[in-house]
mmCIF file of C-alpha atoms and ligand atoms in Angstrom:
data_model
loop_
_atom_site.group_PDB
_atom_site.id
_atom_site.type_symbol
_atom_site.label_atom_id
_atom_site.label_comp_id
_atom_site.label_asym_id
_atom_site.label_seq_id
_atom_site.Cartn_x
_atom_site.Cartn_y
_atom_site.Cartn_z
ATOM 1 C CA ARG A 1 28.949 8.952 11.465
ATOM 2 C CA CYS A 2 27.335 8.435 14.704
ATOM 3 C CA VAL A 3 26.866 5.155 16.333
ATOM 4 C CA ALA A 4 23.531 4.098 17.742
ATOM 5 C CA ALA A 5 22.824 3.600 21.432
ATOM 6 C CA SER A 6 24.194 1.004 23.734
ATOM 7 C CA ALA A 7 27.758 0.129 22.570
ATOM 8 C CA SER A 8 29.775 -0.335 25.677
ATOM 9 C CA SER A 9 33.313 1.039 25.939
ATOM 10 C CA SER A 10 34.356 -2.305 27.187
ATOM 11 C CA PRO A 11 34.773 -4.734 24.263
ATOM 12 C CA ALA A 12 34.164 -7.733 26.540
ATOM 13 C CA THR A 13 30.543 -6.589 27.367
ATOM 14 C CA ALA A 14 29.826 -4.671 24.202
ATOM 15 C CA ALA A 15 26.294 -5.265 22.773
ATOM 16 C CA VAL A 16 26.188 -5.712 19.123
ATOM 17 C CA ALA A 17 25.414 -1.999 18.189
ATOM 18 C CA THR A 18 23.847 -1.342 14.812
ATOM 19 C CA GLU A 19 25.600 1.473 13.175
ATOM 20 C CA VAL A 20 23.297 4.276 11.946
ATOM 21 C CA PRO A 21 24.763 7.069 9.927
ATOM 22 C CA GLY A 22 23.676 10.647 10.337
ATOM 23 C CA VAL A 23 22.862 11.017 6.614
ATOM 24 C CA MET A 24 21.385 8.767 4.023
ATOM 25 C CA LYS A 25 20.267 8.603 0.466
ATOM 26 C CA ALA A 26 16.619 9.581 -0.097
ATOM 27 C CA TRP A 27 14.419 10.742 -2.920
ATOM 28 C CA VAL A 28 13.161 14.253 -2.002
ATOM 29 C CA TYR A 29 11.053 17.069 -3.555
ATOM 30 C CA ASP A 30 10.828 20.543 -2.371
ATOM 31 C CA ALA A 31 8.098 21.775 -4.711
ATOM 32 C CA TYR A 32 4.828 20.083 -5.820
ATOM 33 C CA GLY A 33 4.662 18.946 -9.448
ATOM 34 C CA ASP A 34 5.152 16.088 -11.812
ATOM 35 C CA ALA A 35 7.732 13.248 -11.494
ATOM 36 C CA SER A 36 10.582 15.672 -12.447
ATOM 37 C CA VAL A 37 10.475 17.337 -9.054
ATOM 38 C CA LEU A 38 11.960 14.155 -7.579
ATOM 39 C CA LYS A 39 15.702 14.444 -6.735
ATOM 40 C CA LEU A 40 18.010 11.910 -5.187
ATOM 41 C CA ASP A 41 19.638 13.539 -2.195
ATOM 42 C CA GLU A 42 22.807 11.787 -1.142
ATOM 43 C CA ALA A 43 23.018 13.414 2.227
ATOM 44 C CA ALA A 44 19.412 13.595 3.643
ATOM 45 C CA ALA A 45 19.167 13.598 7.293
ATOM 46 C CA VAL A 46 18.234 10.187 8.921
ATOM 47 C CA PRO A 47 15.023 10.844 10.756
ATOM 48 C CA ALA A 48 15.018 11.095 14.570
ATOM 49 C CA VAL A 49 13.295 8.234 16.435
ATOM 50 C CA ALA A 50 10.482 9.238 18.796
ATOM 51 C CA GLU A 51 9.860 7.109 21.953
ATOM 52 C CA ASP A 52 7.023 5.148 20.355
ATOM 53 C CA GLN A 53 8.992 4.696 17.127
ATOM 54 C CA VAL A 54 11.534 2.395 15.585
ATOM 55 C CA LEU A 55 13.982 3.325 12.907
ATOM 56 C CA VAL A 56 13.702 0.803 9.909
ATOM 57 C CA LYS A 57 16.648 0.216 7.547
ATOM 58 C CA VAL A 58 14.479 0.175 4.392
ATOM 59 C CA VAL A 59 15.030 -2.821 2.160
ATOM 60 C CA ALA A 60 12.102 -2.359 -0.279
ATOM 61 C CA ALA A 61 9.264 0.140 -0.699
ATOM 62 C CA ALA A 62 6.254 0.450 -2.876
ATOM 63 C CA LEU A 63 4.560 3.319 -4.704
ATOM 64 C CA ASN A 64 0.778 4.137 -4.440
ATOM 65 C CA PRO A 65 -1.332 6.466 -6.317
ATOM 66 C CA VAL A 66 -1.553 8.616 -3.165
ATOM 67 C CA ASP A 67 2.237 9.207 -3.485
ATOM 68 C CA ALA A 68 1.760 10.793 -6.916
ATOM 69 C CA LYS A 69 -1.457 12.788 -5.949
ATOM 70 C CA ARG A 70 0.373 14.144 -2.872
ATOM 71 C CA ARG A 71 3.501 15.013 -4.891
ATOM 72 C CA ALA A 72 1.217 16.830 -7.406
ATOM 73 C CA GLY A 73 0.024 19.001 -4.456
ATOM 74 C CA LYS A 74 -3.507 17.539 -4.313
ATOM 75 C CA PHE A 75 -3.442 17.222 -0.529
ATOM 76 C CA GLN A 76 -1.485 20.479 0.246
ATOM 77 C CA ALA A 77 -3.923 21.692 2.849
ATOM 78 C CA THR A 78 -3.319 18.839 5.102
ATOM 79 C CA ASP A 79 0.166 17.786 3.978
ATOM 80 C CA SER A 80 3.404 17.904 6.043
ATOM 81 C CA PRO A 81 5.711 20.683 5.132
ATOM 82 C CA LEU A 82 8.152 20.383 2.202
ATOM 83 C CA PRO A 83 10.700 19.144 1.503
ATOM 84 C CA THR A 84 9.077 15.628 1.371
ATOM 85 C CA VAL A 85 10.648 12.168 1.129
ATOM 86 C CA PRO A 86 7.710 10.341 -0.355
ATOM 87 C CA GLY A 87 6.698 6.743 0.235
ATOM 88 C CA TYR A 88 4.116 5.050 2.529
ATOM 89 C CA ASP A 89 4.859 1.331 2.146
ATOM 90 C CA VAL A 90 8.041 -0.075 3.602
ATOM 91 C CA ALA A 91 9.576 -3.419 4.411
ATOM 92 C CA GLY A 92 12.983 -3.610 6.216
ATOM 93 C CA VAL A 93 14.935 -4.330 9.422
ATOM 94 C CA VAL A 94 14.632 -2.528 12.818
ATOM 95 C CA VAL A 95 17.983 -0.905 13.627
ATOM 96 C CA LYS A 96 16.915 1.223 16.558
ATOM 97 C CA VAL A 97 14.069 1.342 18.962
ATOM 98 C CA GLY A 98 12.512 4.257 20.910
ATOM 99 C CA SER A 99 12.255 4.145 24.754
ATOM 100 C CA GLN A 100 8.584 3.244 24.779
ATOM 101 C CA VAL A 101 8.697 0.506 22.179
ATOM 102 C CA LYS A 102 7.364 -2.690 23.719
ATOM 103 C CA LYS A 103 7.511 -5.498 21.275
ATOM 104 C CA LEU A 104 9.857 -4.846 18.482
ATOM 105 C CA LYS A 105 13.634 -5.103 18.808
ATOM 106 C CA GLU A 106 16.679 -4.544 16.721
ATOM 107 C CA GLY A 107 17.025 -7.074 13.902
ATOM 108 C CA ASP A 108 13.212 -7.704 13.545
ATOM 109 C CA GLU A 109 12.120 -7.879 9.898
ATOM 110 C CA VAL A 110 9.077 -5.688 9.550
ATOM 111 C CA TYR A 111 6.666 -4.263 7.129
ATOM 112 C CA GLY A 112 3.878 -1.518 7.270
ATOM 113 C CA MET A 113 2.419 1.801 6.137
ATOM 114 C CA ILE A 114 4.361 4.476 7.840
ATOM 115 C CA SER A 115 1.660 7.123 8.289
ATOM 116 C CA GLU A 116 -1.478 6.362 10.278
ATOM 117 C CA LYS A 117 -3.602 8.796 8.336
ATOM 118 C CA PRO A 118 -2.142 9.014 4.694
ATOM 119 C CA LEU A 119 -3.771 12.409 3.978
ATOM 120 C CA GLU A 120 -3.567 14.050 7.436
ATOM 121 C CA GLY A 121 -0.079 15.211 8.260
ATOM 122 C CA PRO A 122 1.684 12.225 6.611
ATOM 123 C CA LYS A 123 5.298 11.767 7.510
ATOM 124 C CA GLN A 124 7.782 14.239 5.963
ATOM 125 C CA SER A 125 10.509 11.581 5.864
ATOM 126 C CA GLY A 126 8.946 8.580 3.959
ATOM 127 C CA SER A 127 10.085 5.148 2.858
ATOM 128 C CA LEU A 128 11.885 6.082 -0.429
ATOM 129 C CA ALA A 129 15.057 6.438 1.582
ATOM 130 C CA GLU A 130 17.599 4.179 3.325
ATOM 131 C CA TYR A 131 15.967 4.835 6.673
ATOM 132 C CA THR A 132 12.479 5.740 7.900
ATOM 133 C CA ALA A 133 11.071 6.145 11.444
ATOM 134 C CA VAL A 134 7.736 4.475 12.228
ATOM 135 C CA GLU A 135 5.454 4.004 15.112
ATOM 136 C CA GLU A 136 5.695 0.460 16.448
ATOM 137 C CA LYS A 137 1.911 0.149 16.259
ATOM 138 C CA LEU A 138 1.881 0.695 12.493
ATOM 139 C CA LEU A 139 4.215 -2.288 11.821
ATOM 140 C CA ALA A 140 3.954 -6.075 11.909
ATOM 141 C CA LEU A 141 6.599 -8.747 11.550
ATOM 142 C CA LYS A 142 7.154 -9.579 7.867
ATOM 143 C CA PRO A 143 5.300 -12.720 6.791
ATOM 144 C CA LYS A 144 7.543 -15.703 6.809
ATOM 145 C CA ASP A 145 8.575 -16.793 3.340
ATOM 146 C CA LEU A 146 7.783 -13.447 1.805
ATOM 147 C CA ASP A 147 10.820 -11.563 0.688
ATOM 148 C CA PHE A 148 11.173 -7.820 1.348
ATOM 149 C CA ALA A 149 9.890 -6.732 -2.130
ATOM 150 C CA GLN A 150 6.712 -8.871 -1.686
ATOM 151 C CA ALA A 151 6.202 -7.585 1.844
ATOM 152 C CA ALA A 152 6.653 -3.883 0.687
ATOM 153 C CA SER A 153 4.028 -4.316 -1.983
ATOM 154 C CA LEU A 154 1.326 -5.066 0.646
ATOM 155 C CA PRO A 155 0.702 -2.641 3.474
ATOM 156 C CA LEU A 156 -1.266 0.283 2.024
ATOM 157 C CA ALA A 157 -3.189 -1.686 -0.624
ATOM 158 C CA VAL A 158 -3.960 -4.792 1.544
ATOM 159 C CA GLN A 159 -5.191 -2.625 4.328
ATOM 160 C CA THR A 160 -7.338 -0.598 2.018
ATOM 161 C CA ALA A 161 -8.824 -3.773 0.461
ATOM 162 C CA ASN A 162 -9.434 -5.242 3.963
ATOM 163 C CA GLU A 163 -10.872 -2.020 5.477
ATOM 164 C CA GLY A 164 -13.074 -1.360 2.445
ATOM 165 C CA LEU A 165 -14.640 -4.785 2.548
ATOM 166 C CA GLU A 166 -15.039 -4.690 6.293
ATOM 167 C CA ARG A 167 -16.677 -1.164 6.221
ATOM 168 C CA ALA A 168 -18.929 -2.594 3.432
ATOM 169 C CA GLY A 169 -19.975 -5.346 5.669
ATOM 170 C CA LEU A 170 -18.841 -8.196 3.398
ATOM 171 C CA SER A 171 -19.348 -11.626 5.155
ATOM 172 C CA SER A 172 -19.412 -15.270 4.307
ATOM 173 C CA GLY A 173 -21.905 -16.167 1.486
ATOM 174 C CA LYS A 174 -22.226 -12.620 0.102
ATOM 175 C CA SER A 175 -21.351 -11.540 -3.476
ATOM 176 C CA VAL A 176 -18.954 -8.720 -4.363
ATOM 177 C CA LEU A 177 -17.855 -6.785 -7.390
ATOM 178 C CA VAL A 178 -14.371 -5.272 -7.435
ATOM 179 C CA LEU A 179 -14.010 -2.500 -9.972
ATOM 180 C CA GLY A 180 -10.217 -2.310 -10.953
ATOM 181 C CA GLY A 181 -9.434 -5.883 -10.117
ATOM 182 C CA ALA A 182 -5.996 -5.904 -11.662
ATOM 183 C CA GLY A 183 -4.534 -2.944 -9.668
ATOM 184 C CA GLY A 184 -2.783 -2.719 -6.398
ATOM 185 C CA VAL A 185 -5.858 -2.642 -4.256
ATOM 186 C CA GLY A 186 -8.070 -4.761 -6.616
ATOM 187 C CA SER A 187 -5.777 -7.632 -6.919
ATOM 188 C CA LEU A 188 -5.735 -8.082 -3.152
ATOM 189 C CA ALA A 189 -9.397 -7.266 -2.666
ATOM 190 C CA ILE A 190 -10.363 -10.235 -4.926
ATOM 191 C CA GLN A 191 -8.286 -12.551 -2.856
ATOM 192 C CA ILE A 192 -9.192 -11.156 0.485
ATOM 193 C CA ALA A 193 -12.962 -11.217 -0.456
ATOM 194 C CA LYS A 194 -12.650 -14.875 -1.213
ATOM 195 C CA HIS A 195 -10.392 -16.140 1.412
ATOM 196 C CA VAL A 196 -10.664 -13.922 4.350
ATOM 197 C CA TYR A 197 -14.393 -12.946 4.103
ATOM 198 C CA GLY A 198 -15.661 -16.094 2.466
ATOM 199 C CA ALA A 199 -17.529 -14.329 -0.288
ATOM 200 C CA SER A 200 -19.752 -16.789 -2.332
ATOM 201 C CA LYS A 201 -19.129 -14.997 -5.585
ATOM 202 C CA VAL A 202 -16.392 -12.551 -6.587
ATOM 203 C CA ALA A 203 -16.582 -10.549 -9.814
ATOM 204 C CA ALA A 204 -14.048 -8.077 -11.005
ATOM 205 C CA THR A 205 -13.346 -5.771 -14.008
ATOM 206 C CA ALA A 206 -10.222 -5.155 -16.065
ATOM 207 C CA SER A 207 -9.214 -4.840 -19.633
ATOM 208 C CA THR A 208 -8.845 -7.775 -22.054
ATOM 209 C CA LYS A 209 -5.188 -8.688 -21.346
ATOM 210 C CA LYS A 210 -5.878 -8.868 -17.612
ATOM 211 C CA ILE A 211 -8.921 -11.112 -17.653
ATOM 212 C CA GLU A 212 -7.030 -14.357 -17.126
ATOM 213 C CA LEU A 213 -5.150 -12.738 -14.181
ATOM 214 C CA LEU A 214 -8.472 -11.776 -12.553
ATOM 215 C CA LYS A 215 -9.486 -15.516 -12.690
ATOM 216 C CA SER A 216 -6.059 -16.691 -11.406
ATOM 217 C CA LEU A 217 -6.565 -14.414 -8.425
ATOM 218 C CA GLY A 218 -9.888 -16.174 -7.592
ATOM 219 C CA ALA A 219 -12.467 -14.098 -9.431
ATOM 220 C CA ASP A 220 -15.482 -16.260 -10.337
ATOM 221 C CA VAL A 221 -16.676 -13.638 -12.979
ATOM 222 C CA ALA A 222 -14.118 -11.587 -14.960
ATOM 223 C CA ILE A 223 -15.684 -8.681 -16.794
ATOM 224 C CA ASP A 224 -13.756 -7.071 -19.666
ATOM 225 C CA TYR A 225 -14.621 -3.532 -19.515
ATOM 226 C CA THR A 226 -13.559 -3.024 -23.120
ATOM 227 C CA LYS A 227 -16.410 -5.299 -24.176
ATOM 228 C CA ASP A 228 -19.116 -5.057 -21.487
ATOM 229 C CA ASN A 229 -20.408 -2.215 -19.402
ATOM 230 C CA PHE A 230 -20.791 -3.840 -15.960
ATOM 231 C CA GLU A 231 -23.736 -1.618 -15.000
ATOM 232 C CA GLU A 232 -25.651 -3.049 -18.007
ATOM 233 C CA LEU A 233 -25.231 -6.661 -17.017
ATOM 234 C CA PRO A 234 -28.059 -8.388 -15.189
ATOM 235 C CA ASP A 235 -26.079 -9.266 -12.007
ATOM 236 C CA LYS A 236 -26.383 -7.364 -8.804
ATOM 237 C CA TYR A 237 -23.902 -7.633 -5.887
ATOM 238 C CA ASP A 238 -24.220 -7.381 -2.119
ATOM 239 C CA VAL A 239 -21.002 -5.328 -2.007
ATOM 240 C CA VAL A 240 -19.253 -3.273 -4.702
ATOM 241 C CA LEU A 241 -15.630 -2.054 -4.102
ATOM 242 C CA ASP A 242 -14.863 0.716 -6.525
ATOM 243 C CA ALA A 243 -10.951 1.309 -7.061
ATOM 244 C CA VAL A 244 -11.482 3.039 -10.291
ATOM 245 C CA GLY A 245 -13.709 6.074 -9.690
ATOM 246 C CA GLN A 246 -16.896 4.923 -11.079
ATOM 247 C CA GLY A 247 -19.319 5.440 -8.088
ATOM 248 C CA ASP A 248 -22.102 6.732 -10.296
ATOM 249 C CA LYS A 249 -22.260 3.373 -12.099
ATOM 250 C CA ALA A 250 -21.291 1.258 -9.046
ATOM 251 C CA VAL A 251 -24.515 2.300 -7.262
ATOM 252 C CA LYS A 252 -26.512 0.745 -10.097
ATOM 253 C CA VAL A 253 -25.408 -2.840 -9.627
ATOM 254 C CA VAL A 254 -25.820 -3.096 -5.777
ATOM 255 C CA THR A 255 -28.496 -5.220 -4.272
ATOM 256 C CA GLU A 256 -31.082 -3.504 -2.131
ATOM 257 C CA GLY A 257 -29.665 -3.075 1.293
ATOM 258 C CA GLY A 258 -26.147 -3.711 -0.152
ATOM 259 C CA SER A 259 -23.081 -1.539 0.165
ATOM 260 C CA VAL A 260 -20.869 0.440 -2.215
ATOM 261 C CA VAL A 261 -17.505 1.548 -1.107
ATOM 262 C CA VAL A 262 -15.556 3.862 -3.308
ATOM 263 C CA LEU A 263 -11.753 4.696 -2.916
ATOM 264 C CA THR A 264 -11.669 7.594 -5.282
ATOM 265 C CA GLY A 265 -14.034 10.060 -6.971
ATOM 266 C CA ALA A 266 -17.687 10.965 -6.105
ATOM 267 C CA VAL A 267 -20.426 8.706 -5.094
ATOM 268 C CA SER A 268 -24.047 9.198 -3.977
ATOM 269 C CA PRO A 269 -25.779 7.133 -1.234
ATOM 270 C CA PRO A 270 -25.826 4.275 -0.476
ATOM 271 C CA GLY A 271 -22.283 4.568 -1.717
ATOM 272 C CA PHE A 272 -19.569 5.993 0.528
ATOM 273 C CA ARG A 273 -15.927 6.819 0.509
ATOM 274 C CA PHE A 274 -13.337 6.304 3.110
ATOM 275 C CA VAL A 275 -9.570 6.867 3.492
ATOM 276 C CA VAL A 276 -7.523 3.902 4.958
ATOM 277 C CA THR A 277 -5.957 4.021 8.425
ATOM 278 C CA SER A 278 -2.734 2.275 8.976
ATOM 279 C CA ASN A 279 -2.732 -0.341 11.722
ATOM 280 C CA GLY A 280 -0.114 -3.036 12.326
ATOM 281 C CA ALA A 281 -2.754 -5.232 14.033
ATOM 282 C CA VAL A 282 -4.559 -5.562 10.609
ATOM 283 C CA LEU A 283 -1.344 -6.720 9.028
ATOM 284 C CA GLU A 284 -0.937 -9.254 11.972
ATOM 285 C CA LYS A 285 -4.419 -10.399 11.296
ATOM 286 C CA LEU A 286 -3.720 -11.002 7.535
ATOM 287 C CA ASN A 287 -0.264 -12.515 8.152
ATOM 288 C CA PRO A 288 -1.599 -16.198 8.308
ATOM 289 C CA TYR A 289 -3.340 -15.778 4.997
ATOM 290 C CA LEU A 290 -0.089 -14.330 3.529
ATOM 291 C CA GLU A 291 1.912 -16.982 5.075
ATOM 292 C CA SER A 292 -0.282 -19.866 3.901
ATOM 293 C CA GLY A 293 -0.320 -18.376 0.349
ATOM 294 C CA LYS A 294 -4.102 -17.977 0.331
ATOM 295 C CA VAL A 295 -3.433 -14.300 -0.358
ATOM 296 C CA LYS A 296 -0.522 -13.601 -2.622
ATOM 297 C CA PRO A 297 1.258 -10.260 -3.213
ATOM 298 C CA LEU A 298 1.247 -9.392 -6.894
ATOM 299 C CA ILE A 299 4.269 -7.297 -8.051
ATOM 300 C CA ASP A 300 4.059 -5.646 -11.457
ATOM 301 C CA PRO A 301 6.359 -7.447 -13.864
ATOM 302 C CA GLU A 302 7.863 -4.151 -15.020
ATOM 303 C CA GLY A 303 9.552 -4.018 -11.556
ATOM 304 C CA PRO A 304 10.839 -4.286 -9.032
ATOM 305 C CA PHE A 305 12.533 -0.994 -9.952
ATOM 306 C CA ALA A 306 15.983 -0.151 -8.723
ATOM 307 C CA PHE A 307 16.253 2.650 -6.140
ATOM 308 C CA SER A 308 17.912 4.755 -8.924
ATOM 309 C CA GLN A 309 14.781 4.421 -11.024
ATOM 310 C CA VAL A 310 12.264 5.918 -8.734
ATOM 311 C CA VAL A 311 11.340 8.652 -11.280
ATOM 312 C CA GLU A 312 10.688 6.003 -13.946
ATOM 313 C CA ALA A 313 8.618 3.867 -11.374
ATOM 314 C CA PHE A 314 6.437 6.917 -10.638
ATOM 315 C CA SER A 315 5.897 7.641 -14.362
ATOM 316 C CA TYR A 316 4.946 3.951 -14.813
ATOM 317 C CA LEU A 317 2.441 4.053 -11.890
ATOM 318 C CA GLU A 318 0.996 7.281 -13.227
ATOM 319 C CA THR A 319 0.105 5.660 -16.495
ATOM 320 C CA GLY A 320 -2.812 4.007 -14.426
ATOM 321 C CA ARG A 321 -2.074 0.589 -16.113
ATOM 322 C CA ALA A 322 0.040 -1.136 -13.373
ATOM 323 C CA THR A 323 -0.756 -4.647 -12.712
ATOM 324 C CA GLY A 324 -0.508 -5.147 -9.050
ATOM 325 C CA LYS A 325 2.105 -3.174 -7.270
ATOM 326 C CA VAL A 326 4.995 -0.985 -8.374
ATOM 327 C CA VAL A 327 7.781 -1.978 -6.040
ATOM 328 C CA ILE A 328 11.215 -0.319 -5.446
ATOM 329 C CA SER A 329 13.846 -2.953 -4.299
ATOM 330 C CA PRO A 330 16.471 -3.177 -3.190
ATOM 331 C CA ILE A 331 17.076 0.057 -1.315
HETATM 332 P P1 LIG B 401 -3.439 1.189 -9.515
HETATM 333 O O1 LIG B 401 -2.571 2.212 -10.015
HETATM 334 O O2 LIG B 401 -2.780 -0.129 -9.053
HETATM 335 O O3 LIG B 401 -4.606 0.743 -10.561
HETATM 336 C C1 LIG B 401 -4.217 0.395 -11.809
HETATM 337 C C2 LIG B 401 -5.172 -0.597 -12.358
HETATM 338 O O4 LIG B 401 -6.535 0.125 -12.561
HETATM 339 C C3 LIG B 401 -4.841 -1.120 -13.663
HETATM 340 O O5 LIG B 401 -4.485 -2.581 -13.587
HETATM 341 C C4 LIG B 401 -5.933 -0.913 -14.586
HETATM 342 O O6 LIG B 401 -6.340 -2.121 -15.384
HETATM 343 C C5 LIG B 401 -7.040 -0.684 -13.628
HETATM 344 N N1 LIG B 401 -8.124 0.231 -14.220
HETATM 345 C C6 LIG B 401 -7.976 1.438 -14.822
HETATM 346 N N2 LIG B 401 -9.147 1.855 -15.397
HETATM 347 C C7 LIG B 401 -9.964 0.910 -15.055
HETATM 348 C C8 LIG B 401 -11.463 0.696 -15.458
HETATM 349 N N3 LIG B 401 -12.119 1.619 -16.109
HETATM 350 N N4 LIG B 401 -11.918 -0.460 -15.085
HETATM 351 C C9 LIG B 401 -11.241 -1.468 -14.508
HETATM 352 N N5 LIG B 401 -9.983 -1.314 -14.203
HETATM 353 C C10 LIG B 401 -9.359 -0.191 -14.455
HETATM 354 O O7 LIG B 401 -4.157 1.906 -8.341
HETATM 355 P P2 LIG B 401 -4.581 1.339 -6.875
HETATM 356 O O8 LIG B 401 -5.291 -0.033 -6.942
HETATM 357 O O9 LIG B 401 -3.430 1.367 -5.952
HETATM 358 O O10 LIG B 401 -5.606 2.463 -6.389
HETATM 359 C C11 LIG B 401 -6.876 2.641 -7.034
HETATM 360 C C12 LIG B 401 -7.465 4.022 -6.676
HETATM 361 O O11 LIG B 401 -7.825 3.940 -5.232
HETATM 362 C C13 LIG B 401 -6.489 5.157 -6.840
HETATM 363 O O12 LIG B 401 -7.345 6.236 -7.229
HETATM 364 C C14 LIG B 401 -6.048 5.415 -5.425
HETATM 365 O O13 LIG B 401 -5.622 6.672 -5.145
HETATM 366 C C15 LIG B 401 -7.245 5.065 -4.578
HETATM 367 N N6 LIG B 401 -6.955 4.619 -3.244
HETATM 368 C C16 LIG B 401 -7.657 5.082 -2.178
HETATM 369 C C17 LIG B 401 -7.464 4.679 -0.940
HETATM 370 C C18 LIG B 401 -8.356 5.239 0.178
HETATM 371 O O14 LIG B 401 -7.990 5.020 1.278
HETATM 372 N N7 LIG B 401 -9.487 5.920 -0.140
HETATM 373 C C19 LIG B 401 -6.439 3.830 -0.616
HETATM 374 C C20 LIG B 401 -5.728 3.226 -1.754
HETATM 375 C C21 LIG B 401 -6.020 3.654 -3.043
HETATM 376 P P3 LIG B 401 -6.396 -1.890 -16.994
HETATM 377 O O15 LIG B 401 -5.039 -1.724 -17.456
HETATM 378 O O16 LIG B 401 -7.062 -3.221 -17.344
HETATM 379 O O17 LIG B 401 -7.294 -0.724 -17.196
#
């Protein structure tokens, strides 16, 4: 075991040094494939900390569809080299800071999405591990009154919801339709559209069992896709956020001059697709809404999953039926 940084040899002046081991438990895969490629490594290397990074003792993490798609090899061309410790979303405690770190200090409780561009050279050593190294600028202080599991459920999904609605030009008084309103991104997009952007009308789609949930999240109109085809209903929307992959239908329900932003699948103009960028400043902007409870994290009731159950958690996420976020906690 090695001891981090500044412990003085004199007990009288010794700073409280956080002990960081050289190895850790981490989920790892060394070949692309289905969830069975994931192995629990009991002695993975604790990542080195660059000068602009902090080392986070991971307390909770969350899964996103991108973790599964990356593991399946869908982004091989721009992925980091194998072996991979997956996981983008983290909440935990800072245990070490790089020399150029300005604001964060040891002991800070933080959350964030650990790779700035999730598809372009994402970190090889992700959040499904006891430790992960993250640039300070990608993190924010954990919202007060949220626990680590709740905080870990947010970063990628909440930043996607926010960036999508921002890029689509949502503003006060406009209407919005969220396709996939019960999922990780959609459940937050409904709340953000209403409470951060001041949308006048929020509609969302889900299957029958999740219709009440959509309403409880703030949707004015909840469309049961097992009963109605949203593109055949009379309503048009200033903004459509598509978290399902229905871009061809989404463009049919946008007002003239409105925007259609899709997260997955193909779309033709005026629709467009984007990939989220991680930015701690966005989390800081959203923290007051999270602290006041206007925007609430939604953890899938099947979880949180134990750290030993990461394979099961991936399999569940990959059913495409998750309600809110699939969280791994505690780690
Ligand atoms: P989830 O796994 O959380 O989505 C699951 C939800 O999707 C379920 O609640 C399910 O509800 C709902 N759903 C499935 N089919 C339909 C349908 N036909 N109509 C309405 N709802 C449906 O995924 P995320 O929200 O995390 O991500 C959504 C997509 O966006 C993924 O493809 C992901 O890769 C992508 N994404 C892209 C990003 C980007 O930057 N471009 C960033 C984040 C995500 P039900 O059970 O009722 O069907």
